[in-house]
mmCIF file of C-alpha atoms and ligand atoms in Angstrom:
data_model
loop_
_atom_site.group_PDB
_atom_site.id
_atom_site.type_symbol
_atom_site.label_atom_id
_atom_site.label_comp_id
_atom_site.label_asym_id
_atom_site.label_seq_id
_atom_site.Cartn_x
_atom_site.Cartn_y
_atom_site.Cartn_z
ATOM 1 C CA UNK A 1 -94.773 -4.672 199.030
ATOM 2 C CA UNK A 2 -92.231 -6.889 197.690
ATOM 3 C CA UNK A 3 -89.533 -6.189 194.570
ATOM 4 C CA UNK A 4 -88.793 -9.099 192.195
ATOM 5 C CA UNK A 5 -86.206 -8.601 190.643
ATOM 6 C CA UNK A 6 -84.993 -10.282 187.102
ATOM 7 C CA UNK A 7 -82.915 -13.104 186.908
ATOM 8 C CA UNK A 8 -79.347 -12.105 186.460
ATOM 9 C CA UNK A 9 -79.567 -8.485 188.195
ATOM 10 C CA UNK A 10 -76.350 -6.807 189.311
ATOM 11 C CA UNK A 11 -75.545 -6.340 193.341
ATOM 12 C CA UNK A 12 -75.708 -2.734 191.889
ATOM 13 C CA UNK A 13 -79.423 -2.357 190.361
ATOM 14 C CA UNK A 14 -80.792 -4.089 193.820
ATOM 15 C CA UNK A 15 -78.678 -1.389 195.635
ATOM 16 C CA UNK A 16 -80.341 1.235 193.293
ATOM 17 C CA UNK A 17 -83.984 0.023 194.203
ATOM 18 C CA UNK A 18 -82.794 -0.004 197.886
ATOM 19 C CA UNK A 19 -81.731 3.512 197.487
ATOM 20 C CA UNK A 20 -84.989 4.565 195.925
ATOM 21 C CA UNK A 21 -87.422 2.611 198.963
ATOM 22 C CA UNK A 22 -85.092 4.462 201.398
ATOM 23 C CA UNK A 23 -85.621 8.055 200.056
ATOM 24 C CA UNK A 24 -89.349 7.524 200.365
ATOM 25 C CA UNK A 25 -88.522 6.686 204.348
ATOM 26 C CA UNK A 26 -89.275 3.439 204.162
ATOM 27 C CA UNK A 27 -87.017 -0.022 204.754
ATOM 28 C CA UNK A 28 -86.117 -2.214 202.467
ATOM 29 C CA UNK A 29 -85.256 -5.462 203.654
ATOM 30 C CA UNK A 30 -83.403 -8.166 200.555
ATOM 31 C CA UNK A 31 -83.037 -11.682 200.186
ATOM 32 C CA UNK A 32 -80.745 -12.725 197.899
ATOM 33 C CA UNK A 33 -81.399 -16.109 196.309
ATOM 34 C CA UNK A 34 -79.583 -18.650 193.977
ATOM 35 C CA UNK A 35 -81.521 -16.806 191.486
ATOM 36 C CA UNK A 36 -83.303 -14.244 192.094
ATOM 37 C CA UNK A 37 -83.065 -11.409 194.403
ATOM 38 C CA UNK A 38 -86.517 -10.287 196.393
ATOM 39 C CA UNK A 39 -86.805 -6.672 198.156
ATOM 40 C CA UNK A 40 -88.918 -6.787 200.966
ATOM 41 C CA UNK A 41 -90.995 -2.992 201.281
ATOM 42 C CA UNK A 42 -90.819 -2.246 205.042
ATOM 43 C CA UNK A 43 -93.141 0.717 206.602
ATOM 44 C CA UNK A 44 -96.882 2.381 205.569
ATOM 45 C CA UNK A 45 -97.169 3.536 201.652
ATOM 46 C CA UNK A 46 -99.112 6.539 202.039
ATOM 47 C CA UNK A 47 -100.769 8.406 198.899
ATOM 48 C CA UNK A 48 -97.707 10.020 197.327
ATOM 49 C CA UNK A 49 -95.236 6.630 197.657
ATOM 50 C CA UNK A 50 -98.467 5.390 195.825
ATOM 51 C CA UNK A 51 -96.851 5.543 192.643
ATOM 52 C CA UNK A 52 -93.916 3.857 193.792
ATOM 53 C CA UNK A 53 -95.103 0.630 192.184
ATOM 54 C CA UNK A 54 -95.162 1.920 188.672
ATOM 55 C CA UNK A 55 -91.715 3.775 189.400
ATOM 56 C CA UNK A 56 -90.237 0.323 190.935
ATOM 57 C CA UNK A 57 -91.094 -1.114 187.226
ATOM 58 C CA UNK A 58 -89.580 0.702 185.085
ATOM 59 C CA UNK A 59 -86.494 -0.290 186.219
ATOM 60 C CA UNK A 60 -84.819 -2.604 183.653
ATOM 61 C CA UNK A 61 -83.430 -4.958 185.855
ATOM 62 C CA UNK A 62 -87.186 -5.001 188.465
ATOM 63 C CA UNK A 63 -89.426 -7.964 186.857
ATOM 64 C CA UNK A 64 -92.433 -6.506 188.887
ATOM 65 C CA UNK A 65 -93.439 -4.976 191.946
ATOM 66 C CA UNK A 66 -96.353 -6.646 194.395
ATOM 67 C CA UNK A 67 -98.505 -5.181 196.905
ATOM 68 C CA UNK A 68 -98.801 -7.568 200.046
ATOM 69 C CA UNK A 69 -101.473 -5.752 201.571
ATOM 70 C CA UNK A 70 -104.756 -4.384 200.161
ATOM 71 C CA UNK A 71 -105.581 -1.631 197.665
ATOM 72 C CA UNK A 72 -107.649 -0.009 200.909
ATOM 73 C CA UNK A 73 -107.376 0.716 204.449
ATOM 74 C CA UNK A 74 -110.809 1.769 206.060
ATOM 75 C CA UNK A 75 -113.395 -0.596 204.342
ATOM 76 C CA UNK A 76 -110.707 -3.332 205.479
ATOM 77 C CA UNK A 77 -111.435 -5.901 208.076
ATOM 78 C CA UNK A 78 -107.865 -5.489 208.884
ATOM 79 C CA UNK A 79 -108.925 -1.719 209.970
ATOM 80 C CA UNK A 80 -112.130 -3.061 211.894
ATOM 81 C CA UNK A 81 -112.190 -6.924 212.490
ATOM 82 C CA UNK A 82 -116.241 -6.579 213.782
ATOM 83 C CA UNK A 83 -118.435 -5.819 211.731
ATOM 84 C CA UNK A 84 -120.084 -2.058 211.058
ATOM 85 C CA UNK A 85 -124.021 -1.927 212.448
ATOM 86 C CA UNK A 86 -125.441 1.423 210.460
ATOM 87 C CA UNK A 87 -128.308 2.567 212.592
ATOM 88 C CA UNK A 88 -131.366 4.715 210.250
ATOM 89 C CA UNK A 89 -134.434 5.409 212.479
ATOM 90 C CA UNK A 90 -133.845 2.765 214.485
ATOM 91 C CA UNK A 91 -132.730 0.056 212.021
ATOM 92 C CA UNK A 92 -130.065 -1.916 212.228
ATOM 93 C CA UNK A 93 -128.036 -2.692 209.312
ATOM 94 C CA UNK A 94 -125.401 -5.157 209.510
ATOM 95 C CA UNK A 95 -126.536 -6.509 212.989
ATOM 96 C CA UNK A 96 -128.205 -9.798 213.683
ATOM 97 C CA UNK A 97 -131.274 -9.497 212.392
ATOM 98 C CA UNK A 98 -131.863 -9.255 208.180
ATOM 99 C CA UNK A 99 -133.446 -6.473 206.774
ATOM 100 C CA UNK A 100 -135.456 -5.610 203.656
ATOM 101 C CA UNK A 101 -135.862 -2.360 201.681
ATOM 102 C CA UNK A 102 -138.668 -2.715 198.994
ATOM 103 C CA UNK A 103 -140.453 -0.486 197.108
ATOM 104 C CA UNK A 104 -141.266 0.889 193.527
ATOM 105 C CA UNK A 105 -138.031 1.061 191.434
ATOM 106 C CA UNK A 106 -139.028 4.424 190.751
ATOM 107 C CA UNK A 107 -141.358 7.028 192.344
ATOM 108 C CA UNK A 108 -144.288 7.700 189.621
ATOM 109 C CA UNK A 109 -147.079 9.248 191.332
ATOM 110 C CA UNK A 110 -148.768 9.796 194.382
ATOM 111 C CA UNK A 111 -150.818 7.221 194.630
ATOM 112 C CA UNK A 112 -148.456 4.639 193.362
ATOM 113 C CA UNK A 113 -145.721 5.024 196.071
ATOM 114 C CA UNK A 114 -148.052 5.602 198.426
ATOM 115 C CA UNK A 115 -150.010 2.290 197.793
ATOM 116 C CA UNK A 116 -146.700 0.647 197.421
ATOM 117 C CA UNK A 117 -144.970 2.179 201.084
ATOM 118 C CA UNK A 118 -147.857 0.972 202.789
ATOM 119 C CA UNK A 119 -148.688 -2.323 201.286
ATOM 120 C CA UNK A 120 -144.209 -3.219 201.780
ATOM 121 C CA UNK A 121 -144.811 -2.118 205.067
ATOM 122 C CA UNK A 122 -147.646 -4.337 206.142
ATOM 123 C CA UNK A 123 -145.318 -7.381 204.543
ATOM 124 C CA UNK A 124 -142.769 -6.651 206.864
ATOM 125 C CA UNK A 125 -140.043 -3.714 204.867
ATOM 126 C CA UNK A 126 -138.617 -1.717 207.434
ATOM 127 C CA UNK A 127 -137.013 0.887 204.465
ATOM 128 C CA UNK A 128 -138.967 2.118 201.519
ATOM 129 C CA UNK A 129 -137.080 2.326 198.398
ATOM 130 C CA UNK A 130 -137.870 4.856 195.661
ATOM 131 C CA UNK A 131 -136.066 6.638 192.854
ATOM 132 C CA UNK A 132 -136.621 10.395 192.283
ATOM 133 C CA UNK A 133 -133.430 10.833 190.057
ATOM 134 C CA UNK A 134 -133.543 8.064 187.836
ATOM 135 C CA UNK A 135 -129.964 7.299 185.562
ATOM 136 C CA UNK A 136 -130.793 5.282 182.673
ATOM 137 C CA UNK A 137 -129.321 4.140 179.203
ATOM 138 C CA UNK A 138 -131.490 5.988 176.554
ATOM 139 C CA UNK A 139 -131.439 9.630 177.339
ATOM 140 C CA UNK A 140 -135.098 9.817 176.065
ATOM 141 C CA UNK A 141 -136.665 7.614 178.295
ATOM 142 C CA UNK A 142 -137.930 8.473 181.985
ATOM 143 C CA UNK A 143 -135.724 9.936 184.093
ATOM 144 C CA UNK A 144 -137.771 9.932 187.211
ATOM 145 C CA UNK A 145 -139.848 13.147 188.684
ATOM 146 C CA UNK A 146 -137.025 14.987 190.162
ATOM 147 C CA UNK A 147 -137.547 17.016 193.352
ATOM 148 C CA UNK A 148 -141.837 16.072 192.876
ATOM 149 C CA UNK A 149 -140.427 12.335 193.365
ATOM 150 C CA UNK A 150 -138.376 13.364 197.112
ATOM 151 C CA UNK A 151 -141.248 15.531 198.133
ATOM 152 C CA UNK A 152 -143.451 12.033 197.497
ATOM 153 C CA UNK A 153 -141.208 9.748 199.071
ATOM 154 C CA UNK A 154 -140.986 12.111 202.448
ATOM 155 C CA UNK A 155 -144.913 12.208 202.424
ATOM 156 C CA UNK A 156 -144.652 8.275 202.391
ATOM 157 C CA UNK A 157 -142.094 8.450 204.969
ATOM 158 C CA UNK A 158 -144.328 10.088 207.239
ATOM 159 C CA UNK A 159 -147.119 8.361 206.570
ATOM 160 C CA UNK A 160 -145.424 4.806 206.923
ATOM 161 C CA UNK A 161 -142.687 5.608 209.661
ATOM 162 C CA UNK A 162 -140.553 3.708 206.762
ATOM 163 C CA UNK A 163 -137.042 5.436 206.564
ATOM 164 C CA UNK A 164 -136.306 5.855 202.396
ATOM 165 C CA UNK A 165 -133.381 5.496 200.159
ATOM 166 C CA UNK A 166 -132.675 7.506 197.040
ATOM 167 C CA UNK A 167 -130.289 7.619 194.277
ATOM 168 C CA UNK A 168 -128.257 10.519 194.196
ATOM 169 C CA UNK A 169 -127.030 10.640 190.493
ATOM 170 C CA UNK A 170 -125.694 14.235 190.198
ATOM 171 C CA UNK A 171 -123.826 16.106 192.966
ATOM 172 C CA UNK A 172 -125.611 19.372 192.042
ATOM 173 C CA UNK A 173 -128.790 17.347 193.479
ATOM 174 C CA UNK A 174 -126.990 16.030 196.416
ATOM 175 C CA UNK A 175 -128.551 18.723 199.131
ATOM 176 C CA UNK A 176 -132.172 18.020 197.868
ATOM 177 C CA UNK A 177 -131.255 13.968 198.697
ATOM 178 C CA UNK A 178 -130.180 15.257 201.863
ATOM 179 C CA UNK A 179 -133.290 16.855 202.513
ATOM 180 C CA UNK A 180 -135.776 14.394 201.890
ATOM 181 C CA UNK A 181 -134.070 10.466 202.281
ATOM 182 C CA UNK A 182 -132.590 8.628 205.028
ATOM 183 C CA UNK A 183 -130.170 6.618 203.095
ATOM 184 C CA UNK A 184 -128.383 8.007 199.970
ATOM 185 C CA UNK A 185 -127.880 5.428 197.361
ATOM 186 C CA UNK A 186 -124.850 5.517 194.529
ATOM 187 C CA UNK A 187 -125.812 3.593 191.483
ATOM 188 C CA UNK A 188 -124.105 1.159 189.717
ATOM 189 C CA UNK A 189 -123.200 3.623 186.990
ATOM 190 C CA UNK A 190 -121.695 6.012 189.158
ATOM 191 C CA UNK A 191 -119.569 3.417 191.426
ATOM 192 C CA UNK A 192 -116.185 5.035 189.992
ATOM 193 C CA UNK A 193 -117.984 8.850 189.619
ATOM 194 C CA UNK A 194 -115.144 9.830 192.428
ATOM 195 C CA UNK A 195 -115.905 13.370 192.667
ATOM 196 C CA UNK A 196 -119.073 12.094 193.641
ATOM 197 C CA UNK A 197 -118.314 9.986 196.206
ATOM 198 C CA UNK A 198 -115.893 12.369 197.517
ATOM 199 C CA UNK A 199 -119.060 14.499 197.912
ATOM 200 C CA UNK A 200 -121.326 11.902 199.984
ATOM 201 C CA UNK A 201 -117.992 10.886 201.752
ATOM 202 C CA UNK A 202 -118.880 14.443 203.283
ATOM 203 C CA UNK A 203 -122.582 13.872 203.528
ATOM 204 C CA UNK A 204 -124.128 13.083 206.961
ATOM 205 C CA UNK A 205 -126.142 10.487 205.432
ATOM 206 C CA UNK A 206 -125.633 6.867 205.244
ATOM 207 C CA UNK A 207 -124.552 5.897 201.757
ATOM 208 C CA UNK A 208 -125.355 2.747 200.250
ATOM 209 C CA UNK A 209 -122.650 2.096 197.240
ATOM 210 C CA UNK A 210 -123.833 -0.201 194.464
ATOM 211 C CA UNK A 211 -120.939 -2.664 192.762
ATOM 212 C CA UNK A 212 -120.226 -1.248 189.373
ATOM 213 C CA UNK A 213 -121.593 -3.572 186.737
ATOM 214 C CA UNK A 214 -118.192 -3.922 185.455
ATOM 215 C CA UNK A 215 -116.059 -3.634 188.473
ATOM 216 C CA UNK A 216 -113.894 -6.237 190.262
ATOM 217 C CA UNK A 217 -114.642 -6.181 194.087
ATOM 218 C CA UNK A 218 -111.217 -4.763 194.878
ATOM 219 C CA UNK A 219 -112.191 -1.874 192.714
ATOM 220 C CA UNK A 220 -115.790 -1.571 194.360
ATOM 221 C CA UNK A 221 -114.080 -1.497 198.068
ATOM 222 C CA UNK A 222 -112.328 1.111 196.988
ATOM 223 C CA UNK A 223 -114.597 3.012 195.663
ATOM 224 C CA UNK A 224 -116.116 3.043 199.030
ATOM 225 C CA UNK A 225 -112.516 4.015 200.585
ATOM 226 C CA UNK A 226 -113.327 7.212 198.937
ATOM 227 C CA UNK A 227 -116.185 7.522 200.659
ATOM 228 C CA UNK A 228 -114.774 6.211 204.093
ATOM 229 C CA UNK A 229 -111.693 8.369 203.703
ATOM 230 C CA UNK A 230 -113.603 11.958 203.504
ATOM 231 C CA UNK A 231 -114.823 10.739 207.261
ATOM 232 C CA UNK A 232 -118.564 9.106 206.449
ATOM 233 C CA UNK A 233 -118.198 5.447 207.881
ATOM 234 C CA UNK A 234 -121.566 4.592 207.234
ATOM 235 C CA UNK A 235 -120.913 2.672 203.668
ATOM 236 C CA UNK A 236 -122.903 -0.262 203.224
ATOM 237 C CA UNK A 237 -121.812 -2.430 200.009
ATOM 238 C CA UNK A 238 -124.781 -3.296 197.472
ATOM 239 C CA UNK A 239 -124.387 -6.711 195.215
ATOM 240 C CA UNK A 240 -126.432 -5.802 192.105
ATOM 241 C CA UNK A 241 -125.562 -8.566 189.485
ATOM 242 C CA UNK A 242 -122.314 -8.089 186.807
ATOM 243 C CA UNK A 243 -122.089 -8.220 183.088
ATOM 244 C CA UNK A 244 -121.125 -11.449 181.801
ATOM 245 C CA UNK A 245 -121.765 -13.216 178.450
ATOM 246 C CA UNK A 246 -124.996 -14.347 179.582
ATOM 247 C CA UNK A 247 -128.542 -12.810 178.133
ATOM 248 C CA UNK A 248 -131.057 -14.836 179.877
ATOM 249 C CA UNK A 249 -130.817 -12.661 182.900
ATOM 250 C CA UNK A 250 -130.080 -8.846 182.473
ATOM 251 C CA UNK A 251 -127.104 -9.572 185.307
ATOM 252 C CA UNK A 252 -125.541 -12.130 186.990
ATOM 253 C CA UNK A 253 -126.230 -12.303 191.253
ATOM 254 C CA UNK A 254 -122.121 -12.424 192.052
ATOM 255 C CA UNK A 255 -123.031 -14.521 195.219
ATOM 256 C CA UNK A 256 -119.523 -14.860 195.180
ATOM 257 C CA UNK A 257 -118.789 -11.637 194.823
ATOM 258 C CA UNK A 258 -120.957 -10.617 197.485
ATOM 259 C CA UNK A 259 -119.314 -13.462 199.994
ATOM 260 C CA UNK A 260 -115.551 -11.867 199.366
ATOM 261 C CA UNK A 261 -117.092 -8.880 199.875
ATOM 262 C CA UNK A 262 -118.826 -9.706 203.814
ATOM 263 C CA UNK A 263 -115.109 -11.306 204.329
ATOM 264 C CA UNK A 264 -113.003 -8.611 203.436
ATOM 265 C CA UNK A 265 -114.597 -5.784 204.888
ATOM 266 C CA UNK A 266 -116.513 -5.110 207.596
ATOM 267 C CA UNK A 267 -119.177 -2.959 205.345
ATOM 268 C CA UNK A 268 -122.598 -4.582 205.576
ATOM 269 C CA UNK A 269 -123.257 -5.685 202.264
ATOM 270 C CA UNK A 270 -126.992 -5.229 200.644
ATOM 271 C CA UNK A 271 -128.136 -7.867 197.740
ATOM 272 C CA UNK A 272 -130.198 -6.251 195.226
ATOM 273 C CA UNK A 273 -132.485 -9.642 193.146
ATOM 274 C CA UNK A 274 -133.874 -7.339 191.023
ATOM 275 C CA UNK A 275 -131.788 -5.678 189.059
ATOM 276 C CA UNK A 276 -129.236 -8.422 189.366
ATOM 277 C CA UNK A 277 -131.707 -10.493 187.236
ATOM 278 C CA UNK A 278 -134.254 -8.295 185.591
ATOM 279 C CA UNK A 279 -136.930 -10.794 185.771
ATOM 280 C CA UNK A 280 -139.714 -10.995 188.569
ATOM 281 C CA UNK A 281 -139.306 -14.951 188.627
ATOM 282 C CA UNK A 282 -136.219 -15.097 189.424
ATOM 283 C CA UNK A 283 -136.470 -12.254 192.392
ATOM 284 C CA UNK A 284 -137.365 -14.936 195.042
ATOM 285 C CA UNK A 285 -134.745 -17.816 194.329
ATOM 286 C CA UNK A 286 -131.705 -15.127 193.771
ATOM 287 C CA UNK A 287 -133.221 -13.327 197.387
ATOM 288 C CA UNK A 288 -132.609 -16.450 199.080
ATOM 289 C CA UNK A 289 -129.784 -17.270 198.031
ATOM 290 C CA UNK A 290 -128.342 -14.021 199.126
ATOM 291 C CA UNK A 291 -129.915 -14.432 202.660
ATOM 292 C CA UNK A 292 -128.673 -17.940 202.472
ATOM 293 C CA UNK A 293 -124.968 -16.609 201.532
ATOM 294 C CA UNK A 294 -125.053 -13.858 204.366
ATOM 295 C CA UNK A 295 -126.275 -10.507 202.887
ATOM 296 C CA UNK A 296 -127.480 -8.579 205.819
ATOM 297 C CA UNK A 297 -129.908 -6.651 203.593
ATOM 298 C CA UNK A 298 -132.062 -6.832 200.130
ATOM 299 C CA UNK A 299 -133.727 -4.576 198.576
ATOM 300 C CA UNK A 300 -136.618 -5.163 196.281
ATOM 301 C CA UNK A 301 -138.310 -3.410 193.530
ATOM 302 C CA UNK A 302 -142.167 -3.784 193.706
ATOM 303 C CA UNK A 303 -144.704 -2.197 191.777
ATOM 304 C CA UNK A 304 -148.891 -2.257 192.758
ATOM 305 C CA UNK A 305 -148.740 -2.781 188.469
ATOM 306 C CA UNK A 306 -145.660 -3.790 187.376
ATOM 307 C CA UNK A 307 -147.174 -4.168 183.446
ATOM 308 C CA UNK A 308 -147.514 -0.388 183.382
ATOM 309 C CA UNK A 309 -144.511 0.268 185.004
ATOM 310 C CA UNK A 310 -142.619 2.971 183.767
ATOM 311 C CA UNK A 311 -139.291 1.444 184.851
ATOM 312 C CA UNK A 312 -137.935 -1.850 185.307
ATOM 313 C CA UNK A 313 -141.885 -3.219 185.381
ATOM 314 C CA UNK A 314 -140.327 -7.040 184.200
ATOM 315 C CA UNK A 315 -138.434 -7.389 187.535
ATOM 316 C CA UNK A 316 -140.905 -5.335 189.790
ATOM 317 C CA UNK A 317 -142.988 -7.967 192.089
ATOM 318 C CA UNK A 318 -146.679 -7.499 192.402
ATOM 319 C CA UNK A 319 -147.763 -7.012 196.090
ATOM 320 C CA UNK A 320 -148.999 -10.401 196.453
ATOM 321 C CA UNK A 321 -145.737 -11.914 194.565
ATOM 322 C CA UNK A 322 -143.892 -9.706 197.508
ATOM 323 C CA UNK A 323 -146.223 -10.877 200.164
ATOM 324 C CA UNK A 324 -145.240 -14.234 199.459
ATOM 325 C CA UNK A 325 -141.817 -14.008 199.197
ATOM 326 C CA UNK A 326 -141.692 -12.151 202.658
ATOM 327 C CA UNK A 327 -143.334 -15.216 204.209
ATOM 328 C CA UNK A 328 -140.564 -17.276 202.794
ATOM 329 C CA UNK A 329 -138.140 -14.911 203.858
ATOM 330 C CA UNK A 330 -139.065 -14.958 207.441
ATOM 331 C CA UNK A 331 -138.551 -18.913 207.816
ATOM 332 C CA UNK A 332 -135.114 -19.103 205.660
ATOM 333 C CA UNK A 333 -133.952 -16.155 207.772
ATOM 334 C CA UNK A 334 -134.878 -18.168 211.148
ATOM 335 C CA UNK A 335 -133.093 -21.036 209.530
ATOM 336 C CA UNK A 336 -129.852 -19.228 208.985
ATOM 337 C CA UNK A 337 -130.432 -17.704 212.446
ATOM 338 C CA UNK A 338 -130.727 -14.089 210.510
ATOM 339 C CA UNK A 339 -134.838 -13.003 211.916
ATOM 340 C CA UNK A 340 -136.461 -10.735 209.948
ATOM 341 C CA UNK A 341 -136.099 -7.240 211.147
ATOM 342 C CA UNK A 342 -139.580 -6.129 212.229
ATOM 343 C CA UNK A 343 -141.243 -2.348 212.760
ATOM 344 C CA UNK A 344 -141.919 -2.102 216.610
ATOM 345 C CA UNK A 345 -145.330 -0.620 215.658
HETATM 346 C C1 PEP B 401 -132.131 0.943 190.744
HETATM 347 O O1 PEP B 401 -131.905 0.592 191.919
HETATM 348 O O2 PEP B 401 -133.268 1.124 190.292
HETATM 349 C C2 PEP B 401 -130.974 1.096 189.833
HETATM 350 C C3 PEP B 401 -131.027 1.852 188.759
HETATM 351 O O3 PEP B 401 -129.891 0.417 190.248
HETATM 352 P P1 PEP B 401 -128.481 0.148 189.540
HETATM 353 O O4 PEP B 401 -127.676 1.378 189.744
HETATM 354 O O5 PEP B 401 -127.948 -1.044 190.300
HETATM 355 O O6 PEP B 401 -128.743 -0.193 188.090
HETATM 356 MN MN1 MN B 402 -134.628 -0.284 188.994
#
């Protein structure tokens, strides 16, 4: 960290900052200009010297106080320079080869998923997506068939060999998630629930944090320092579109975003077309652009009939539309020397 102080300020207030970094066992290390003194912050700020920023300001004579390093340690590359390969059932996330979760955004009915798992499957998904706890805006519209919806999703599991990821949205139904999925998913809504994610930072599941639609990507890593710091270091990072002024699109794709994100930290980072755009044309072009920018994962909503849908059914893909776009897929991913991750079976 590094003290600025105002223009003007006595030999006395830089000796009283230099007394206050001291007490907190660290070193402070000055440079006195023609103008302005600097205080250079020497040693590790742990949790409680935290606040030493805000304390540093109110100081009349401090014009402002400036972190040097990050706002996180573990979802850092500076922690880990290589990058973090999270292994479900034999899939490799974050490795060489790209990987695609698809499925229906939300579980419905038997024969739905089921149709859906194995029709992904035969395209080439190696993880089945599926909500069973569904969070959504109005709190009288479909909110997903609960435990029914896990129970489904495991059935599909075994019947497809397809690992699955969830969304956990409450931690009261965090042990049933546990029970039933492979991969826990946070939603975008929940990004900064932290007793939450102080919860799956416990969970022996992979977690797969979504960017809050609102959040800056400092705040989304650490969000998933939370996670990382209750000892769970499989995180993977999921780009699902922002807020902006725009309304042709339900989100923006922040392929930006989502690049700062794969050079920052060594998280693999997931891109998710479909709700970042909330229409099923745009789903392909916004998917490879993401494989194009480096995601090491999407995940795609697809529905056997998206017009009856009961959720999301404008950005859902039909099978065929999803058929397609894995063919695609499978060439741009060659291209960008990312293959397709492929069931052995
Ligand atoms: C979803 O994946 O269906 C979903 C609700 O995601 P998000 O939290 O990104 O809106
Ligand atoms: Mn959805």
């Amino acid at each position: 960290m590094i003290v600025v102080m105002k223009a003007g300020a006595a030999r006395k207030d830089v000796d009283s900052v230099m007394d206050l970094i001291r007490e907190l066992g660290l070193r402070p290390q000055p440079i006195f200009g023609a103008e302005r003194t600097i205080v250079g912050v020497v040693g590790a700020l742990d949790e409680e010297k935290a606040g030493l920023i805000e304390q540093l300001e109110s100081f009349p004579f401090v014009d402002r106080a400036v972190p040097v390093s990050r706002p996180y340690k573990f979802a850092s590359r500076d922690w880990r320079p290589g990058k973090t390969i999270i292994e479900v059932n034999g899939v490799k996330i974050g490795g060489p080869q790209l990987v695609i979760m698809a499925g229906p955004c939300t579980v419905e009915s038997r024969g739905q998923l089921l149709e859906t798992a194995h029709a992904v499957k035969e395209a080439g998904a190696t993880i089945l997506r599926g909500g069973a706890f569904k969070p959504s805006t109005s709190p009288y519209s479909f909110h997903g068939l609960g435990r029914q919806g896990l129970e489904l999703l495991a059935e599909a599991s075994r019947e497809t060999g397809l690992p699955v990821i969830t969304e956990v949205l409450d931690p009261d139904d965090l042990a049933a998630c546990e029970e039933f999925a492979n991969i826990l998913q946070i939603g975008t809504r929940n990004m900064a629930n932290f007793a939450l994610l102080r919860k799956v930072g416990r969970s022996r599941l992979p977690i797969m944090l979504k960017r809050g639609m609102a959040s800056t990507i400092d705040e989304w890593l650490q969000a998933a320092e939370y996670i990382l710091a209750e000892g769970n270091s499989n995180v993977m990072l999921c780009e699902r579109g922002i807020r902006t002024f725009e309304t042709s699109t339900r989100n923006t794709f922040d392929v930006n975003g989502m690049a700062v994100a794969l050079e920052r930290s060594h998280l693999p980072v997931v891109a998710d077309p479909s709700q970042a755009t909330g229409h099923r044309y745009l789903v392909p072009p916004v998917s490879k652009a993401a494989v194009a920018a480096g995601a090491d994962a999407l995940i795609i909503e697809v529905h056997p009939d998206p017009a009856h849908a009961k959720k999301d059914g404008a950005q859902s893909l039909t099978i065929p539309e999803f058929q397609k776009l894995m063919a695609d897929l499978k060439i741009l991913a060659a291209a960008v020397n990312r293959p397709l991750s492929m069931q052995d079976s």
